[in-house]
Tab-separated table of C-alpha atoms in Angstrom:
chain	number	residue	atom	x	y	z
A	159	ARG	CA	-23.212	-26.398	11.261
A	160	THR	CA	-19.085	-25.466	10.492
A	161	ARG	CA	-16.475	-28.218	10.418
A	162	HIS	CA	-12.871	-27.474	11.639
A	163	HIS	CA	-10.091	-29.194	10.063
A	164	MET	CA	-6.573	-29.594	10.527
A	165	ILE	CA	-3.545	-30.663	8.618
A	166	GLY	CA	-1.438	-32.892	11.021
A	167	VAL	CA	2.060	-33.647	9.076
A	168	ASP	CA	5.622	-35.414	10.642
A	169	ILE	CA	8.015	-33.832	8.383
A	170	PHE	CA	11.971	-34.534	8.960
A	171	ILE	CA	14.718	-33.037	8.091
A	172	SER	CA	18.338	-34.480	7.584
A	173	CYS	CA	21.437	-32.867	7.038
A	174	GLY	CA	25.266	-33.063	8.208
A	175	ASP	CA	27.148	-30.386	10.385
A	176	GLU	CA	28.415	-28.783	7.324
A	177	VAL	CA	24.647	-27.504	6.449
A	178	ALA	CA	23.415	-27.494	9.711
A	179	THR	CA	21.699	-23.837	9.869
A	180	TYR	CA	19.582	-24.534	6.999
A	181	ARG	CA	17.901	-27.358	9.319
A	182	ASP	CA	17.489	-24.239	11.135
A	183	VAL	CA	16.011	-22.616	8.070
A	184	GLY	CA	13.459	-25.198	7.420
A	185	GLN	CA	12.031	-24.922	11.191
A	186	ALA	CA	10.991	-21.597	10.467
A	187	VAL	CA	9.460	-22.046	7.170
A	188	PHE	CA	7.623	-24.850	9.527
A	189	ARG	CA	6.228	-21.751	11.767
A	190	SER	CA	5.720	-19.652	9.217
A	191	LEU	CA	3.641	-22.043	7.203
A	192	GLU	CA	1.514	-22.872	10.506
A	193	HIS	CA	1.266	-19.542	11.244
A	194	MET	CA	-0.030	-18.385	7.377
A	195	PHE	CA	-2.475	-21.572	7.476
A	196	ARG	CA	-3.841	-20.847	11.193
A	197	ASN	CA	-4.155	-16.875	10.764
A	198	GLU	CA	-4.250	-16.409	6.824
A	199	LEU	CA	-6.450	-19.353	5.951
A	200	GLU	CA	-8.018	-20.348	9.102
A	201	VAL	CA	-6.983	-23.796	8.844
A	202	PRO	CA	-5.130	-24.961	11.781
A	203	LEU	CA	-1.713	-26.806	10.469
A	204	ALA	CA	0.595	-28.782	13.042
A	205	ILE	CA	4.154	-29.815	11.443
A	206	ALA	CA	5.829	-32.133	13.710
A	207	ASN	CA	9.716	-32.252	13.292
A	208	TRP	CA	11.958	-34.171	15.855
A	209	ASP	CA	15.166	-32.144	16.411
A	210	PHE	CA	17.592	-34.936	17.427
A	211	SER	CA	19.350	-31.711	19.347
A	212	ALA	CA	16.224	-31.506	21.780
A	213	ASP	CA	16.432	-35.288	22.622
A	214	ALA	CA	17.855	-36.099	26.490
A	215	PRO	CA	21.013	-37.650	26.711
A	216	ARG	CA	21.396	-41.428	25.961
A	217	VAL	CA	23.863	-44.465	25.249
A	218	VAL	CA	22.922	-46.540	21.947
A	219	ARG	CA	25.128	-49.727	21.325
A	220	ALA	CA	28.234	-49.406	19.413
A	221	GLY	CA	27.537	-48.652	16.017
A	222	ASP	CA	23.778	-47.740	16.042
A	223	LEU	CA	24.006	-43.959	16.612
A	224	ALA	CA	21.571	-43.632	13.638
A	225	ALA	CA	18.988	-45.918	15.227
A	226	ARG	CA	16.961	-42.786	16.886
A	227	SER	CA	16.956	-40.748	13.863
A	228	LEU	CA	15.857	-43.954	11.661
A	229	ALA	CA	13.121	-44.731	13.753
A	230	MET	CA	12.104	-40.700	13.786
A	231	VAL	CA	11.956	-41.183	9.794
A	232	GLU	CA	9.743	-44.216	10.147
A	233	ARG	CA	6.751	-42.264	11.860
A	234	SER	CA	7.393	-39.259	9.421
A	235	ASN	CA	5.415	-38.286	6.226
A	236	ALA	CA	8.036	-36.633	4.235
A	237	LEU	CA	11.771	-36.367	4.197
A	238	ILE	CA	13.602	-33.208	3.717
A	239	ALA	CA	17.213	-34.175	3.107
A	240	ILE	CA	19.658	-31.193	2.522
A	241	PHE	CA	23.600	-31.886	1.254
A	242	GLY	CA	26.433	-29.574	0.747
A	243	ALA	CA	29.408	-30.817	-0.419
A	244	ASP	CA	29.232	-33.952	1.845
A	245	LEU	CA	27.215	-37.023	1.520
A	246	PRO	CA	26.951	-37.636	5.320
A	247	LYS	CA	26.153	-41.270	6.371
A	248	ILE	CA	23.376	-40.651	8.507
A	249	THR	CA	21.851	-38.807	5.897
A	250	CYS	CA	22.249	-41.351	3.220
A	251	LYS	CA	21.052	-43.952	5.816
A	252	GLU	CA	18.105	-42.406	6.685
A	253	ILE	CA	16.971	-41.179	2.696
A	254	ARG	CA	17.731	-45.284	1.800
A	255	ARG	CA	15.126	-45.877	4.924
A	256	ALA	CA	12.407	-43.575	3.473
A	257	PHE	CA	12.585	-45.065	-0.117
A	258	SER	CA	12.589	-48.608	1.663
A	259	LEU	CA	9.333	-47.250	3.711
A	260	ARG	CA	8.117	-46.342	-0.170
A	261	GLN	CA	8.774	-49.808	-1.438
A	262	ARG	CA	6.800	-51.158	1.309
A	263	GLY	CA	3.951	-48.953	-0.071
A	264	ALA	CA	4.453	-46.429	3.292
A	265	PRO	CA	3.145	-42.796	1.227
A	266	VAL	CA	6.839	-40.908	2.328
A	267	ASP	CA	7.031	-37.632	0.294
A	268	ILE	CA	11.036	-37.097	-0.130
A	269	TRP	CA	12.682	-33.924	-0.986
A	270	VAL	CA	16.528	-33.510	-1.657
A	271	PHE	CA	18.181	-29.949	-1.560
A	272	LEU	CA	21.437	-29.948	-3.104
A	273	ASP	CA	23.936	-27.157	-2.514
A	274	ARG	CA	24.412	-25.614	-6.684
A	275	GLY	CA	28.122	-24.781	-5.832
A	276	ASN	CA	29.134	-27.912	-4.233
A	277	ARG	CA	27.314	-30.852	-6.892
A	278	SER	CA	29.401	-33.340	-7.708
A	279	ARG	CA	30.143	-36.862	-9.124
A	280	ARG	CA	29.621	-38.234	-5.500
A	281	HIS	CA	26.197	-36.955	-5.523
A	282	ALA	CA	25.379	-38.380	-9.009
A	283	GLU	CA	26.772	-42.005	-7.693
A	284	PHE	CA	24.622	-41.693	-4.621
A	285	VAL	CA	21.458	-41.267	-6.715
A	286	ALA	CA	22.452	-44.028	-8.987
A	287	ARG	CA	22.681	-46.299	-6.075
A	288	ILE	CA	19.194	-45.265	-5.091
A	289	LYS	CA	17.777	-45.538	-8.590
A	290	ARG	CA	19.047	-49.219	-8.814
A	291	GLN	CA	18.212	-50.002	-5.257
A	292	PHE	CA	14.716	-48.911	-5.341
A	293	HIS	CA	14.101	-48.134	-9.179
A	294	GLU	CA	13.464	-44.529	-8.115
A	295	GLU	CA	15.250	-41.327	-8.969
A	296	ILE	CA	15.730	-38.679	-6.979
A	297	ILE	CA	15.511	-35.268	-8.526
A	298	PHE	CA	17.587	-32.533	-6.984
A	299	THR	CA	15.916	-29.310	-5.953
A	300	LEU	CA	19.398	-26.780	-6.249
A	301	TYR	CA	19.752	-23.691	-3.910
A	302	GLU	CA	22.476	-21.453	-3.944
A	303	SER	CA	21.946	-19.772	-0.293
A	304	GLU	CA	19.896	-19.705	2.826
A	305	LEU	CA	17.119	-17.420	1.078
A	306	ASP	CA	17.275	-19.523	-1.800
A	307	PHE	CA	16.355	-22.437	-0.405
A	308	GLN	CA	13.828	-21.354	2.251
A	309	ALA	CA	12.334	-19.877	-0.943
A	310	LYS	CA	12.166	-23.633	-2.773
A	311	LEU	CA	11.233	-25.255	0.546
A	312	PHE	CA	8.428	-23.168	0.893
A	313	THR	CA	7.132	-23.728	-2.593
A	314	THR	CA	7.350	-27.182	-2.140
A	315	LEU	CA	5.653	-27.568	0.953
A	316	THR	CA	2.418	-25.271	0.134
A	317	PRO	CA	1.008	-27.592	-2.455
A	318	TYR	CA	1.967	-30.402	-0.633
A	319	LEU	CA	0.105	-29.079	2.527
A	320	PHE	CA	-2.786	-28.132	0.674
A	321	ARG	CA	-2.845	-31.645	-1.167
A	322	ARG	CA	-2.837	-33.546	2.500
A	323	PHE	CA	-5.874	-31.372	3.281
A	324	MET	CA	-7.749	-31.980	0.167
A	325	GLN	CA	-6.959	-35.976	0.709
A	326	ALA	CA	-7.680	-36.527	4.467
A	327	PRO	CA	-8.333	-33.371	6.976
A	328	VAL	CA	-8.490	-34.375	10.445
A	329	VAL	CA	-11.840	-33.236	11.547
A	330	LEU	CA	-11.260	-31.012	15.010
A	331	GLY	CA	-14.983	-30.957	15.740
A	332	GLU	CA	-17.869	-28.952	14.942
A	333	THR	CA	-19.927	-25.786	15.623
A	334	ALA	CA	-23.462	-24.728	15.299
């Protein structure tokens, strides 16, 4: 009998408008990884990723613009944050929410990518606040272009996905 396994993960991508094209690059990496696992390795892979731009229009309470994305962070297995020069408020909230989940014992992986040319004291101060509040430290992965980001994201996610598969594959079914 052959068992058919699947890897299923929910990965959240967070970034501001300044680097929004990198979200598209991240989603393209997801599709490439799904293709590679399914067609080259014969291991079905499903990467769920919430895209706010595909959501239906809605009204939220004043001051609660991040509520939907924070709820999506809570259901995610991992968070990818992408910074350019800016530190978008919602992205920072999403990162803090992921660290809060980790503090409560949730197995949430967090990877933060930073444009090498835009590294600043503001980024360092944000990392220091996370360290003080959560007693964990962000180590940025620096990127220089969309292609460089794509390569670094691919090399970040590939071992992560293999570890997920080895730890807890989802059995799809058995065949004789």
